[in-house]
Structure formats: C-alpha cells, structure tokens
C-alpha cells in the first residue's frame, strides 16, 4: 500500500478536487454484486461480422467520441462498450491485462463491438498519465494506457522513492505542477521510452487548458452518469454493475456479439 498522502488541491473545472494518494499496489478486483447469469437482457439475434474499409482493420481504427473518449473499432458498431477507468486503479490494470486481448481479438475485430475508454480521474498521477496518453497520436492512447497499467507497481515505487519531490509539486502552479509530478513519478522517462519525447511530454504536462479539460470532463460525466468507481462499464448507454471480463463477456454475447 502506498503511504504517500497528497495534500494539495487543484481548482480544475467547476469545483476544487482534493487528490488523495492512497492507491493500492496489489492489482485486485473489487467485489461485484451481480451474478453474470442474471445480468443483461435476454439473448438477441447473433449479429454478423461487419467488414472494415478495404486496407484497414477495426482493431487499428480509433476515433475520439463527442464525450472525449477514445473509441477502438467500428465507430458505428451496433454494440458499444464504454469503460470509465482510472490510470491508478488496480482493477482497471487487471481488466487491461486479462480482458483487452480477447476483447480486441474476438469482438472489436468483427466490427460488431466497439470499445471506448473514458477517464474517471482519481488523483494527480492519474491525471498526469491521462494527459500523457493523449499527447501523441490518437491511435496510441489505449496502447499507452495499457502499458502504463502494466507498469503501475513500478510507477508507484518511483513515487515512493521521490516522495519529497512529489509532495513539493503541490505548491507549484498548475502549469508547472504536472511537469514536476511527471518527473517525480518517472513518467517522462517512461513515456519517452515508448515514443513520446521528453520535450513533448513536458509541453503536454504544462498545457493547463488540456489538463483542466480532462478533469472537468471527468467531473461532469461522473456526476451526470453516476460513475463512482472504476472500472465502470456502459453497454449501449446502459450502466452495468459487472466489472470483470468473466461477467462482461456473456453480456456481450447475449447482446449479439457471437457467431452461430
């Protein structure tokens, strides 16, 4: 368990956000209340695969939604799965590792299912990573998120080692604060090794308007949609109680994402 407690607040959007840093290292899923056999609607007709435009693949197709999420797959897919995720959420990291390969290969690839990733910002490191994964091409947003989740334990260990610098960043203006967080958490070096130059990372982390926009969008959508935990999923606009792939996959199949 990370023992660092952030004491600083950022006036991002319509209200001040107190960012707490008590994130667990262990990547464990929160308990889920629903029985997957009882969740979702009655099974509908199987939906035939939808071909991607010639020379393209749905697993390489990325669009940005009106809600600011990054959609992987057919933007007109009849089955739309949305995840609200935090980059410092252990359960989100586990979903990324255990669900995303099958989700992309077996469902998104058919053009029947799209997968959209949106943010529910929990803390300053989360917001810094959310900023950096958007810093380059839109096609890199989800892959970089997955790599950050896979390295979550190491990121928190770096923060622990640089606790004084991380805490001191709270006294800086926002235009400097997230650059300092990125340095203290090793994020600038981490993303530089994955194709995002250090200069580009610092420029994005100093972009106050973008950072505030990410936080504000997170706040607004969380309030409007009642999103209080991560990961939280929506299927075609319907909020789901299920949080694990073992629970979600049968729901996708009942919705028609299956071959017969």
PDB file of N, CA, C and O in Angstrom, residues 4-8 21 124-125 157-173 176-186:
ATOM      1  N   UNK A   4       1.974   7.415   0.682  1.00  0.00           N
ATOM      2  CA  UNK A   4       2.012   8.843   0.389  1.00  0.00           C
ATOM      3  C   UNK A   4       0.598   9.414   0.391  1.00  0.00           C
ATOM      4  O   UNK A   4      -0.293   8.858  -0.180  1.00  0.00           O
ATOM      5  N   UNK A   5       0.400  10.532   1.006  1.00  0.00           N
ATOM      6  CA  UNK A   5      -0.890  11.227   1.013  1.00  0.00           C
ATOM      7  C   UNK A   5      -0.702  12.615   0.410  1.00  0.00           C
ATOM      8  O   UNK A   5       0.038  13.424   0.942  1.00  0.00           O
ATOM      9  N   UNK A   6      -1.327  12.857  -0.721  1.00  0.00           N
ATOM     10  CA  UNK A   6      -1.226  14.177  -1.348  1.00  0.00           C
ATOM     11  C   UNK A   6      -2.035  15.180  -0.544  1.00  0.00           C
ATOM     12  O   UNK A   6      -3.161  14.907  -0.172  1.00  0.00           O
ATOM     13  N   UNK A   7      -1.464  16.363  -0.305  1.00  0.00           N
ATOM     14  CA  UNK A   7      -2.144  17.384   0.488  1.00  0.00           C
ATOM     15  C   UNK A   7      -2.626  18.552  -0.362  1.00  0.00           C
ATOM     16  O   UNK A   7      -3.219  19.480   0.152  1.00  0.00           O
ATOM     17  N   UNK A   8      -2.340  18.465  -1.680  1.00  0.00           N
ATOM     18  CA  UNK A   8      -2.682  19.649  -2.444  1.00  0.00           C
ATOM     19  C   UNK A   8      -3.986  19.489  -3.192  1.00  0.00           C
ATOM     20  O   UNK A   8      -4.442  18.409  -3.454  1.00  0.00           O
ATOM     21  N   UNK A  21      -3.739  10.238  -2.372  1.00  0.00           N
ATOM     22  CA  UNK A  21      -2.802   9.239  -2.826  1.00  0.00           C
ATOM     23  C   UNK A  21      -2.705   8.144  -1.786  1.00  0.00           C
ATOM     24  O   UNK A  21      -1.858   8.145  -0.926  1.00  0.00           O
ATOM     25  N   UNK A 124      -3.545  13.049  -8.756  1.00  0.00           N
ATOM     26  CA  UNK A 124      -2.662  13.779  -9.672  1.00  0.00           C
ATOM     27  C   UNK A 124      -1.892  12.881 -10.635  1.00  0.00           C
ATOM     28  O   UNK A 124      -1.676  13.251 -11.790  1.00  0.00           O
ATOM     29  N   UNK A 125      -1.436  11.713 -10.181  1.00  0.00           N
ATOM     30  CA  UNK A 125      -0.705  10.823 -11.074  1.00  0.00           C
ATOM     31  C   UNK A 125      -1.635  10.310 -12.169  1.00  0.00           C
ATOM     32  O   UNK A 125      -1.262  10.229 -13.348  1.00  0.00           O
ATOM     33  N   UNK A 157       6.232   2.762  -7.039  1.00  0.00           N
ATOM     34  CA  UNK A 157       7.502   2.634  -6.334  1.00  0.00           C
ATOM     35  C   UNK A 157       8.386   3.850  -6.588  1.00  0.00           C
ATOM     36  O   UNK A 157       9.059   4.339  -5.671  1.00  0.00           O
ATOM     37  N   UNK A 158       8.358   4.351  -7.810  1.00  0.00           N
ATOM     38  CA  UNK A 158       9.134   5.547  -8.127  1.00  0.00           C
ATOM     39  C   UNK A 158       8.613   6.752  -7.358  1.00  0.00           C
ATOM     40  O   UNK A 158       9.388   7.571  -6.839  1.00  0.00           O
ATOM     41  N   UNK A 159       7.292   6.876  -7.265  1.00  0.00           N
ATOM     42  CA  UNK A 159       6.710   7.965  -6.469  1.00  0.00           C
ATOM     43  C   UNK A 159       7.156   7.857  -5.017  1.00  0.00           C
ATOM     44  O   UNK A 159       7.502   8.859  -4.378  1.00  0.00           O
ATOM     45  N   UNK A 160       7.148   6.638  -4.491  1.00  0.00           N
ATOM     46  CA  UNK A 160       7.557   6.432  -3.097  1.00  0.00           C
ATOM     47  C   UNK A 160       9.007   6.880  -2.900  1.00  0.00           C
ATOM     48  O   UNK A 160       9.349   7.539  -1.908  1.00  0.00           O
ATOM     49  N   UNK A 161       9.865   6.555  -3.864  1.00  0.00           N
ATOM     50  CA  UNK A 161      11.279   6.924  -3.763  1.00  0.00           C
ATOM     51  C   UNK A 161      11.476   8.434  -3.858  1.00  0.00           C
ATOM     52  O   UNK A 161      12.436   8.976  -3.293  1.00  0.00           O
ATOM     53  N   UNK A 162      10.582   9.100  -4.599  1.00  0.00           N
ATOM     54  CA  UNK A 162      10.684  10.545  -4.796  1.00  0.00           C
ATOM     55  C   UNK A 162       9.567  11.286  -4.063  1.00  0.00           C
ATOM     56  O   UNK A 162       9.032  12.273  -4.569  1.00  0.00           O
ATOM     57  N   UNK A 163       9.245  10.807  -2.865  1.00  0.00           N
ATOM     58  CA  UNK A 163       8.097  11.339  -2.132  1.00  0.00           C
ATOM     59  C   UNK A 163       8.206  12.838  -1.876  1.00  0.00           C
ATOM     60  O   UNK A 163       7.226  13.576  -2.011  1.00  0.00           O
ATOM     61  N   UNK A 164       9.381  13.312  -1.531  1.00  0.00           N
ATOM     62  CA  UNK A 164       9.540  14.733  -1.213  1.00  0.00           C
ATOM     63  C   UNK A 164       9.263  15.602  -2.442  1.00  0.00           C
ATOM     64  O   UNK A 164       8.563  16.624  -2.350  1.00  0.00           O
ATOM     65  N   UNK A 165       9.791  15.196  -3.588  1.00  0.00           N
ATOM     66  CA  UNK A 165       9.571  15.966  -4.819  1.00  0.00           C
ATOM     67  C   UNK A 165       8.104  15.920  -5.223  1.00  0.00           C
ATOM     68  O   UNK A 165       7.539  16.916  -5.695  1.00  0.00           O
ATOM     69  N   UNK A 166       7.476  14.758  -5.032  1.00  0.00           N
ATOM     70  CA  UNK A 166       6.063  14.629  -5.369  1.00  0.00           C
ATOM     71  C   UNK A 166       5.214  15.553  -4.490  1.00  0.00           C
ATOM     72  O   UNK A 166       4.332  16.263  -4.980  1.00  0.00           O
ATOM     73  N   UNK A 167       5.469  15.559  -3.197  1.00  0.00           N
ATOM     74  CA  UNK A 167       4.716  16.416  -2.283  1.00  0.00           C
ATOM     75  C   UNK A 167       4.954  17.890  -2.595  1.00  0.00           C
ATOM     76  O   UNK A 167       4.022  18.708  -2.567  1.00  0.00           O
ATOM     77  N   UNK A 168       6.197  18.238  -2.933  1.00  0.00           N
ATOM     78  CA  UNK A 168       6.530  19.636  -3.209  1.00  0.00           C
ATOM     79  C   UNK A 168       5.814  20.146  -4.457  1.00  0.00           C
ATOM     80  O   UNK A 168       5.554  21.353  -4.577  1.00  0.00           O
ATOM     81  N   UNK A 169       5.467  19.265  -5.365  1.00  0.00           N
ATOM     82  CA  UNK A 169       4.801  19.702  -6.594  1.00  0.00           C
ATOM     83  C   UNK A 169       3.448  20.342  -6.311  1.00  0.00           C
ATOM     84  O   UNK A 169       2.950  21.147  -7.105  1.00  0.00           O
ATOM     85  N   UNK A 170       2.856  20.015  -5.168  1.00  0.00           N
ATOM     86  CA  UNK A 170       1.561  20.577  -4.816  1.00  0.00           C
ATOM     87  C   UNK A 170       1.583  22.068  -4.570  1.00  0.00           C
ATOM     88  O   UNK A 170       0.540  22.720  -4.584  1.00  0.00           O
ATOM     89  N   UNK A 171       2.771  22.620  -4.369  1.00  0.00           N
ATOM     90  CA  UNK A 171       2.881  24.060  -4.119  1.00  0.00           C
ATOM     91  C   UNK A 171       3.130  24.855  -5.391  1.00  0.00           C
ATOM     92  O   UNK A 171       3.227  26.080  -5.346  1.00  0.00           O
ATOM     93  N   UNK A 172       3.226  24.170  -6.524  1.00  0.00           N
ATOM     94  CA  UNK A 172       3.533  24.836  -7.780  1.00  0.00           C
ATOM     95  C   UNK A 172       2.256  25.212  -8.524  1.00  0.00           C
ATOM     96  O   UNK A 172       1.211  24.581  -8.339  1.00  0.00           O
ATOM     97  N   UNK A 173       2.306  26.208  -9.399  1.00  0.00           N
ATOM     98  CA  UNK A 173       1.147  26.492 -10.254  1.00  0.00           C
ATOM     99  C   UNK A 173       0.889  25.312 -11.175  1.00  0.00           C
ATOM    100  O   UNK A 173       1.785  24.507 -11.451  1.00  0.00           O
ATOM    101  N   UNK A 176       3.214  24.247 -13.925  1.00  0.00           N
ATOM    102  CA  UNK A 176       4.473  23.613 -13.535  1.00  0.00           C
ATOM    103  C   UNK A 176       4.244  22.332 -12.742  1.00  0.00           C
ATOM    104  O   UNK A 176       5.101  21.452 -12.705  1.00  0.00           O
ATOM    105  N   UNK A 177       3.086  22.239 -12.111  1.00  0.00           N
ATOM    106  CA  UNK A 177       2.806  21.148 -11.175  1.00  0.00           C
ATOM    107  C   UNK A 177       2.890  19.777 -11.833  1.00  0.00           C
ATOM    108  O   UNK A 177       3.532  18.845 -11.312  1.00  0.00           O
ATOM    109  N   UNK A 178       2.272  19.626 -13.005  1.00  0.00           N
ATOM    110  CA  UNK A 178       2.191  18.295 -13.585  1.00  0.00           C
ATOM    111  C   UNK A 178       3.484  17.882 -14.275  1.00  0.00           C
ATOM    112  O   UNK A 178       3.759  16.699 -14.409  1.00  0.00           O
ATOM    113  N   UNK A 179       4.296  18.863 -14.673  1.00  0.00           N
ATOM    114  CA  UNK A 179       5.645  18.533 -15.123  1.00  0.00           C
ATOM    115  C   UNK A 179       6.434  17.951 -13.956  1.00  0.00           C
ATOM    116  O   UNK A 179       7.136  16.940 -14.094  1.00  0.00           O
ATOM    117  N   UNK A 180       6.309  18.585 -12.783  1.00  0.00           N
ATOM    118  CA  UNK A 180       7.014  18.097 -11.593  1.00  0.00           C
ATOM    119  C   UNK A 180       6.507  16.716 -11.183  1.00  0.00           C
ATOM    120  O   UNK A 180       7.293  15.845 -10.779  1.00  0.00           O
ATOM    121  N   UNK A 181       5.199  16.491 -11.290  1.00  0.00           N
ATOM    122  CA  UNK A 181       4.639  15.171 -10.980  1.00  0.00           C
ATOM    123  C   UNK A 181       5.181  14.138 -11.952  1.00  0.00           C
ATOM    124  O   UNK A 181       5.562  13.017 -11.562  1.00  0.00           O
ATOM    125  N   UNK A 182       5.213  14.515 -13.239  1.00  0.00           N
ATOM    126  CA  UNK A 182       5.732  13.595 -14.239  1.00  0.00           C
ATOM    127  C   UNK A 182       7.171  13.201 -13.983  1.00  0.00           C
ATOM    128  O   UNK A 182       7.568  12.045 -14.184  1.00  0.00           O
ATOM    129  N   UNK A 183       7.960  14.158 -13.492  1.00  0.00           N
ATOM    130  CA  UNK A 183       9.355  13.856 -13.166  1.00  0.00           C
ATOM    131  C   UNK A 183       9.451  12.986 -11.912  1.00  0.00           C
ATOM    132  O   UNK A 183      10.198  12.002 -11.884  1.00  0.00           O
ATOM    133  N   UNK A 184       8.674  13.334 -10.883  1.00  0.00           N
ATOM    134  CA  UNK A 184       8.738  12.588  -9.622  1.00  0.00           C
ATOM    135  C   UNK A 184       8.259  11.151  -9.784  1.00  0.00           C
ATOM    136  O   UNK A 184       8.761  10.241  -9.115  1.00  0.00           O
ATOM    137  N   UNK A 185       7.299  10.933 -10.663  1.00  0.00           N
ATOM    138  CA  UNK A 185       6.750   9.594 -10.874  1.00  0.00           C
ATOM    139  C   UNK A 185       7.486   8.818 -11.958  1.00  0.00           C
ATOM    140  O   UNK A 185       7.125   7.678 -12.254  1.00  0.00           O
ATOM    141  N   UNK A 186       8.488   9.435 -12.567  1.00  0.00           N
ATOM    142  CA  UNK A 186       9.229   8.775 -13.634  1.00  0.00           C
ATOM    143  C   UNK A 186       8.451   8.657 -14.934  1.00  0.00           C
ATOM    144  O   UNK A 186       8.833   7.893 -15.816  1.00  0.00           O
TER     145      UNK A 186
END
